[in-house]
Amino acid sequence: MDAEAQDSFREFVAGRSSALLRTAVLLTGGDRHAAEDLLQTALVRAAGRWQRIDEPEAYVRRILYRQQISRWRLKWRRREVTVAEPPEPGHAPDASGAAELRLVLRAALSRLTARQRTVLVLRYFEDLPEAEVARLLGCSVGTVRSTTHRSLARLRELAPELATLDPRPQRPSHDFSPVEVGP
């Protein structure tokens, strides 16, 4: 890699690594150490092909997804259970409702299987269409739909307080655009 490509890679890592790490944390179910390993692996792979990459962020995200898929396909990985809650009991909950909600969501996500987490992250955090998720995961659209359905049901079971939330952004009262109706 020449000096110009190295500078470009360093700028990319400095500018986008925090956003990529958030995605990796979600993919690993809140396990920050595993997320850091996942991101580091993705960046090392991208560095080797840096000069031939047209869309660096999309390329690194695709590596993240595929690496996580490879991890949950391995038999030894299925035996591990990650825990997102700290071992210290009795600490006071955060006064901020949003922070508490994030903790509840993270705990619930950590109790899903890696495949369920991956599908939910790709569909709702990355906002990818079902066909793109199916292509990334190497499965059918029907599998993505059924996994999404089962994952959301399990998430509602693990954290019933999430079911009361309206996932759609709130519209200002003066907005007269039609209401979107969807599944």
PDB file of C-alpha atoms in Angstrom:
ATOM      1  CA  MET A   1       0.000   0.000   0.000  1.00  0.00           C
ATOM      2  CA  ASP A   2       1.491   3.347  -0.974  1.00  0.00           C
ATOM      3  CA  ALA A   3       1.632   6.398   1.310  1.00  0.00           C
ATOM      4  CA  GLU A   4      -1.472   8.018  -0.207  1.00  0.00           C
ATOM      5  CA  ALA A   5      -3.530   4.856   0.293  1.00  0.00           C
ATOM      6  CA  GLN A   6      -2.260   4.546   3.876  1.00  0.00           C
ATOM      7  CA  ASP A   7      -3.342   8.115   4.604  1.00  0.00           C
ATOM      8  CA  SER A   8      -6.740   7.457   3.045  1.00  0.00           C
ATOM      9  CA  PHE A   9      -7.160   4.285   5.123  1.00  0.00           C
ATOM     10  CA  ARG A  10      -6.130   6.071   8.333  1.00  0.00           C
ATOM     11  CA  GLU A  11      -8.629   8.867   7.643  1.00  0.00           C
ATOM     12  CA  PHE A  12     -11.379   6.312   7.042  1.00  0.00           C
ATOM     13  CA  VAL A  13     -10.596   4.456  10.279  1.00  0.00           C
ATOM     14  CA  ALA A  14     -10.444   7.696  12.275  1.00  0.00           C
ATOM     15  CA  GLY A  15     -13.690   9.007  10.816  1.00  0.00           C
ATOM     16  CA  ARG A  16     -15.869   5.896  10.635  1.00  0.00           C
ATOM     17  CA  SER A  17     -14.594   3.419  13.233  1.00  0.00           C
ATOM     18  CA  SER A  18     -16.959   4.585  15.998  1.00  0.00           C
ATOM     19  CA  ALA A  19     -20.045   4.090  13.783  1.00  0.00           C
ATOM     20  CA  LEU A  20     -18.724   0.734  12.597  1.00  0.00           C
ATOM     21  CA  LEU A  21     -18.030  -0.295  16.194  1.00  0.00           C
ATOM     22  CA  ARG A  22     -21.649   0.485  17.159  1.00  0.00           C
ATOM     23  CA  THR A  23     -22.821  -1.856  14.401  1.00  0.00           C
ATOM     24  CA  ALA A  24     -20.348  -4.517  15.546  1.00  0.00           C
ATOM     25  CA  VAL A  25     -21.573  -4.192  19.162  1.00  0.00           C
ATOM     26  CA  LEU A  26     -25.129  -4.776  17.997  1.00  0.00           C
ATOM     27  CA  LEU A  27     -24.083  -7.741  15.879  1.00  0.00           C
ATOM     28  CA  THR A  28     -22.286  -9.350  18.823  1.00  0.00           C
ATOM     29  CA  GLY A  29     -25.159  -8.829  21.242  1.00  0.00           C
ATOM     30  CA  GLY A  30     -23.519  -6.122  23.316  1.00  0.00           C
ATOM     31  CA  ASP A  31     -20.180  -7.887  23.789  1.00  0.00           C
ATOM     32  CA  ARG A  32     -17.811  -4.956  23.281  1.00  0.00           C
ATOM     33  CA  HIS A  33     -14.663  -7.099  23.255  1.00  0.00           C
ATOM     34  CA  ALA A  34     -16.057  -9.396  20.576  1.00  0.00           C
ATOM     35  CA  ALA A  35     -17.227  -6.315  18.655  1.00  0.00           C
ATOM     36  CA  GLU A  36     -13.745  -4.809  18.761  1.00  0.00           C
ATOM     37  CA  ASP A  37     -12.296  -8.094  17.491  1.00  0.00           C
ATOM     38  CA  LEU A  38     -14.914  -8.244  14.744  1.00  0.00           C
ATOM     39  CA  LEU A  39     -14.197  -4.676  13.633  1.00  0.00           C
ATOM     40  CA  GLN A  40     -10.444  -5.194  13.763  1.00  0.00           C
ATOM     41  CA  THR A  41     -10.745  -8.278  11.569  1.00  0.00           C
ATOM     42  CA  ALA A  42     -12.901  -6.358   9.092  1.00  0.00           C
ATOM     43  CA  LEU A  43     -10.461  -3.449   8.937  1.00  0.00           C
ATOM     44  CA  VAL A  44      -7.467  -5.757   8.445  1.00  0.00           C
ATOM     45  CA  ARG A  45      -9.237  -7.458   5.549  1.00  0.00           C
ATOM     46  CA  ALA A  46     -10.206  -4.118   4.024  1.00  0.00           C
ATOM     47  CA  ALA A  47      -6.648  -2.760   4.367  1.00  0.00           C
ATOM     48  CA  GLY A  48      -5.331  -5.539   2.121  1.00  0.00           C
ATOM     49  CA  ARG A  49      -7.639  -4.485  -0.707  1.00  0.00           C
ATOM     50  CA  TRP A  50      -7.882  -0.775   0.098  1.00  0.00           C
ATOM     51  CA  GLN A  51      -6.731   0.533  -3.277  1.00  0.00           C
ATOM     52  CA  ARG A  52      -9.353  -1.538  -5.126  1.00  0.00           C
ATOM     53  CA  ILE A  53     -12.348  -0.627  -2.941  1.00  0.00           C
ATOM     54  CA  ASP A  54     -14.900   1.777  -4.437  1.00  0.00           C
ATOM     55  CA  GLU A  55     -17.193   2.205  -1.410  1.00  0.00           C
ATOM     56  CA  PRO A  56     -15.077   1.622   1.718  1.00  0.00           C
ATOM     57  CA  GLU A  57     -17.824   1.823   4.350  1.00  0.00           C
ATOM     58  CA  ALA A  58     -20.157  -0.533   2.506  1.00  0.00           C
ATOM     59  CA  TYR A  59     -17.261  -2.922   1.953  1.00  0.00           C
ATOM     60  CA  VAL A  60     -16.242  -2.932   5.636  1.00  0.00           C
ATOM     61  CA  ARG A  61     -19.863  -3.355   6.775  1.00  0.00           C
ATOM     62  CA  ARG A  62     -20.262  -6.322   4.435  1.00  0.00           C
ATOM     63  CA  ILE A  63     -17.129  -7.866   5.982  1.00  0.00           C
ATOM     64  CA  LEU A  64     -18.607  -7.264   9.461  1.00  0.00           C
ATOM     65  CA  TYR A  65     -21.823  -9.065   8.528  1.00  0.00           C
ATOM     66  CA  ARG A  66     -20.064 -11.971   6.885  1.00  0.00           C
ATOM     67  CA  GLN A  67     -17.546 -12.386   9.698  1.00  0.00           C
ATOM     68  CA  GLN A  68     -20.364 -12.429  12.249  1.00  0.00           C
ATOM     69  CA  ILE A  69     -22.203 -15.018  10.162  1.00  0.00           C
ATOM     70  CA  SER A  70     -19.049 -17.136  10.080  1.00  0.00           C
ATOM     71  CA  ARG A  71     -18.729 -16.851  13.845  1.00  0.00           C
ATOM     72  CA  TRP A  72     -22.249 -18.048  14.568  1.00  0.00           C
ATOM     73  CA  ARG A  73     -21.943 -20.866  12.093  1.00  0.00           C
ATOM     74  CA  LEU A  74     -18.979 -22.315  13.946  1.00  0.00           C
ATOM     75  CA  LYS A  75     -19.945 -25.037  16.391  1.00  0.00           C
ATOM     76  CA  TRP A  76     -17.755 -23.796  19.239  1.00  0.00           C
ATOM     77  CA  ARG A  77     -19.350 -20.382  19.041  1.00  0.00           C
ATOM     78  CA  ARG A  78     -22.800 -21.817  19.714  1.00  0.00           C
ATOM     79  CA  ARG A  79     -21.682 -23.046  23.110  1.00  0.00           C
ATOM     80  CA  GLU A  80     -20.805 -19.572  24.352  1.00  0.00           C
ATOM     81  CA  VAL A  81     -23.391 -17.354  25.994  1.00  0.00           C
ATOM     82  CA  THR A  82     -22.702 -13.638  26.283  1.00  0.00           C
ATOM     83  CA  VAL A  83     -24.124 -11.628  29.136  1.00  0.00           C
ATOM     84  CA  ALA A  84     -24.689  -7.913  28.708  1.00  0.00           C
ATOM     85  CA  GLU A  85     -25.507  -7.203  32.354  1.00  0.00           C
ATOM     86  CA  PRO A  86     -22.612  -6.389  34.701  1.00  0.00           C
ATOM     87  CA  PRO A  87     -22.016  -8.816  37.553  1.00  0.00           C
ATOM     88  CA  GLU A  88     -22.463  -6.145  40.234  1.00  0.00           C
ATOM     89  CA  PRO A  89     -26.041  -6.282  41.550  1.00  0.00           C
ATOM     90  CA  GLY A  90     -27.949  -3.346  42.952  1.00  0.00           C
ATOM     91  CA  HIS A  91     -26.739  -0.327  41.024  1.00  0.00           C
ATOM     92  CA  ALA A  92     -29.352   2.378  40.478  1.00  0.00           C
ATOM     93  CA  PRO A  93     -31.004   2.608  37.042  1.00  0.00           C
ATOM     94  CA  ASP A  94     -30.205   5.578  34.859  1.00  0.00           C
ATOM     95  CA  ALA A  95     -32.553   8.525  35.361  1.00  0.00           C
ATOM     96  CA  SER A  96     -32.831   9.034  31.616  1.00  0.00           C
ATOM     97  CA  GLY A  97     -35.638   7.031  30.050  1.00  0.00           C
ATOM     98  CA  ALA A  98     -33.774   6.702  26.764  1.00  0.00           C
ATOM     99  CA  ALA A  99     -30.680   5.306  28.450  1.00  0.00           C
ATOM    100  CA  GLU A 100     -32.746   2.819  30.422  1.00  0.00           C
ATOM    101  CA  LEU A 101     -34.517   1.765  27.262  1.00  0.00           C
ATOM    102  CA  ARG A 102     -31.168   1.193  25.523  1.00  0.00           C
ATOM    103  CA  LEU A 103     -30.071  -1.016  28.409  1.00  0.00           C
ATOM    104  CA  VAL A 104     -33.278  -3.034  28.247  1.00  0.00           C
ATOM    105  CA  LEU A 105     -32.894  -3.409  24.498  1.00  0.00           C
ATOM    106  CA  ARG A 106     -29.240  -4.406  24.774  1.00  0.00           C
ATOM    107  CA  ALA A 107     -30.039  -7.022  27.419  1.00  0.00           C
ATOM    108  CA  ALA A 108     -32.869  -8.426  25.338  1.00  0.00           C
ATOM    109  CA  LEU A 109     -30.717  -8.472  22.189  1.00  0.00           C
ATOM    110  CA  SER A 110     -27.964 -10.331  24.023  1.00  0.00           C
ATOM    111  CA  ARG A 111     -30.415 -13.124  24.810  1.00  0.00           C
ATOM    112  CA  LEU A 112     -31.307 -13.645  21.147  1.00  0.00           C
ATOM    113  CA  THR A 113     -29.334 -16.022  18.995  1.00  0.00           C
ATOM    114  CA  ALA A 114     -26.577 -14.544  16.872  1.00  0.00           C
ATOM    115  CA  ARG A 115     -28.625 -15.183  13.720  1.00  0.00           C
ATOM    116  CA  GLN A 116     -31.674 -13.407  15.175  1.00  0.00           C
ATOM    117  CA  ARG A 117     -29.547 -10.432  16.254  1.00  0.00           C
ATOM    118  CA  THR A 118     -27.894 -10.236  12.848  1.00  0.00           C
ATOM    119  CA  VAL A 119     -31.209 -10.200  11.008  1.00  0.00           C
ATOM    120  CA  LEU A 120     -32.647  -7.509  13.302  1.00  0.00           C
ATOM    121  CA  VAL A 121     -29.530  -5.338  13.047  1.00  0.00           C
ATOM    122  CA  LEU A 122     -29.489  -5.575   9.262  1.00  0.00           C
ATOM    123  CA  ARG A 123     -33.227  -4.952   8.887  1.00  0.00           C
ATOM    124  CA  TYR A 124     -33.790  -2.219  11.470  1.00  0.00           C
ATOM    125  CA  PHE A 125     -30.458  -0.663  12.442  1.00  0.00           C
ATOM    126  CA  GLU A 126     -28.927  -0.756   8.971  1.00  0.00           C
ATOM    127  CA  ASP A 127     -32.390  -0.372   7.362  1.00  0.00           C
ATOM    128  CA  LEU A 128     -31.672  -2.890   4.619  1.00  0.00           C
ATOM    129  CA  PRO A 129     -34.490  -4.413   2.561  1.00  0.00           C
ATOM    130  CA  GLU A 130     -35.295  -8.086   3.036  1.00  0.00           C
ATOM    131  CA  ALA A 131     -33.780  -9.033  -0.320  1.00  0.00           C
ATOM    132  CA  GLU A 132     -30.448  -7.422   0.587  1.00  0.00           C
ATOM    133  CA  VAL A 133     -30.410  -9.123   4.004  1.00  0.00           C
ATOM    134  CA  ALA A 134     -31.132 -12.455   2.306  1.00  0.00           C
ATOM    135  CA  ARG A 135     -28.294 -11.876  -0.138  1.00  0.00           C
ATOM    136  CA  LEU A 136     -25.844 -10.964   2.653  1.00  0.00           C
ATOM    137  CA  LEU A 137     -26.822 -13.945   4.794  1.00  0.00           C
ATOM    138  CA  GLY A 138     -26.976 -16.387   1.894  1.00  0.00           C
ATOM    139  CA  CYS A 139     -30.563 -17.439   2.526  1.00  0.00           C
ATOM    140  CA  SER A 140     -34.009 -16.863   1.045  1.00  0.00           C
ATOM    141  CA  VAL A 141     -36.215 -13.817   1.596  1.00  0.00           C
ATOM    142  CA  GLY A 142     -38.736 -16.112   3.292  1.00  0.00           C
ATOM    143  CA  THR A 143     -36.086 -17.162   5.809  1.00  0.00           C
ATOM    144  CA  VAL A 144     -35.329 -13.508   6.536  1.00  0.00           C
ATOM    145  CA  ARG A 145     -39.038 -12.789   7.030  1.00  0.00           C
ATOM    146  CA  SER A 146     -39.639 -15.738   9.328  1.00  0.00           C
ATOM    147  CA  THR A 147     -36.460 -15.078  11.309  1.00  0.00           C
ATOM    148  CA  THR A 148     -37.433 -11.416  11.658  1.00  0.00           C
ATOM    149  CA  HIS A 149     -40.922 -12.378  12.831  1.00  0.00           C
ATOM    150  CA  ARG A 150     -39.616 -14.896  15.367  1.00  0.00           C
ATOM    151  CA  SER A 151     -36.868 -12.532  16.541  1.00  0.00           C
ATOM    152  CA  LEU A 152     -39.291  -9.673  17.155  1.00  0.00           C
ATOM    153  CA  ALA A 153     -41.674 -12.006  18.996  1.00  0.00           C
ATOM    154  CA  ARG A 154     -38.812 -13.231  21.189  1.00  0.00           C
ATOM    155  CA  LEU A 155     -37.677  -9.643  21.778  1.00  0.00           C
ATOM    156  CA  ARG A 156     -41.198  -8.678  22.892  1.00  0.00           C
ATOM    157  CA  GLU A 157     -41.257 -11.691  25.192  1.00  0.00           C
ATOM    158  CA  LEU A 158     -37.880 -10.831  26.736  1.00  0.00           C
ATOM    159  CA  ALA A 159     -38.641  -7.117  27.112  1.00  0.00           C
ATOM    160  CA  PRO A 160     -42.408  -6.447  27.142  1.00  0.00           C
ATOM    161  CA  GLU A 161     -41.775  -2.740  27.760  1.00  0.00           C
ATOM    162  CA  LEU A 162     -40.459  -2.473  24.187  1.00  0.00           C
ATOM    163  CA  ALA A 163     -43.868  -3.428  22.766  1.00  0.00           C
ATOM    164  CA  THR A 164     -45.417  -0.185  23.995  1.00  0.00           C
ATOM    165  CA  LEU A 165     -43.029   1.940  21.946  1.00  0.00           C
ATOM    166  CA  ASP A 166     -44.010   3.374  18.597  1.00  0.00           C
ATOM    167  CA  PRO A 167     -41.016   2.678  16.304  1.00  0.00           C
ATOM    168  CA  ARG A 168     -42.124   5.319  13.783  1.00  0.00           C
ATOM    169  CA  PRO A 169     -40.678   8.795  14.156  1.00  0.00           C
ATOM    170  CA  GLN A 170     -43.077  11.329  15.598  1.00  0.00           C
ATOM    171  CA  ARG A 171     -44.461  13.798  13.077  1.00  0.00           C
ATOM    172  CA  PRO A 172     -45.031  17.433  13.949  1.00  0.00           C
ATOM    173  CA  SER A 173     -48.700  18.284  14.473  1.00  0.00           C
ATOM    174  CA  HIS A 174     -48.676  20.679  11.508  1.00  0.00           C
ATOM    175  CA  ASP A 175     -47.564  17.935   9.105  1.00  0.00           C
ATOM    176  CA  PHE A 176     -50.558  16.919   6.958  1.00  0.00           C
ATOM    177  CA  SER A 177     -48.792  14.180   4.997  1.00  0.00           C
ATOM    178  CA  PRO A 178     -50.521  10.790   4.877  1.00  0.00           C
ATOM    179  CA  VAL A 179     -49.776   8.323   7.635  1.00  0.00           C
ATOM    180  CA  GLU A 180     -47.698   5.365   6.546  1.00  0.00           C
ATOM    181  CA  VAL A 181     -49.246   2.013   7.251  1.00  0.00           C
ATOM    182  CA  GLY A 182     -46.940  -0.977   7.215  1.00  0.00           C
ATOM    183  CA  PRO A 183     -46.319  -4.325   8.762  1.00  0.00           C
TER     184      PRO A 183
END
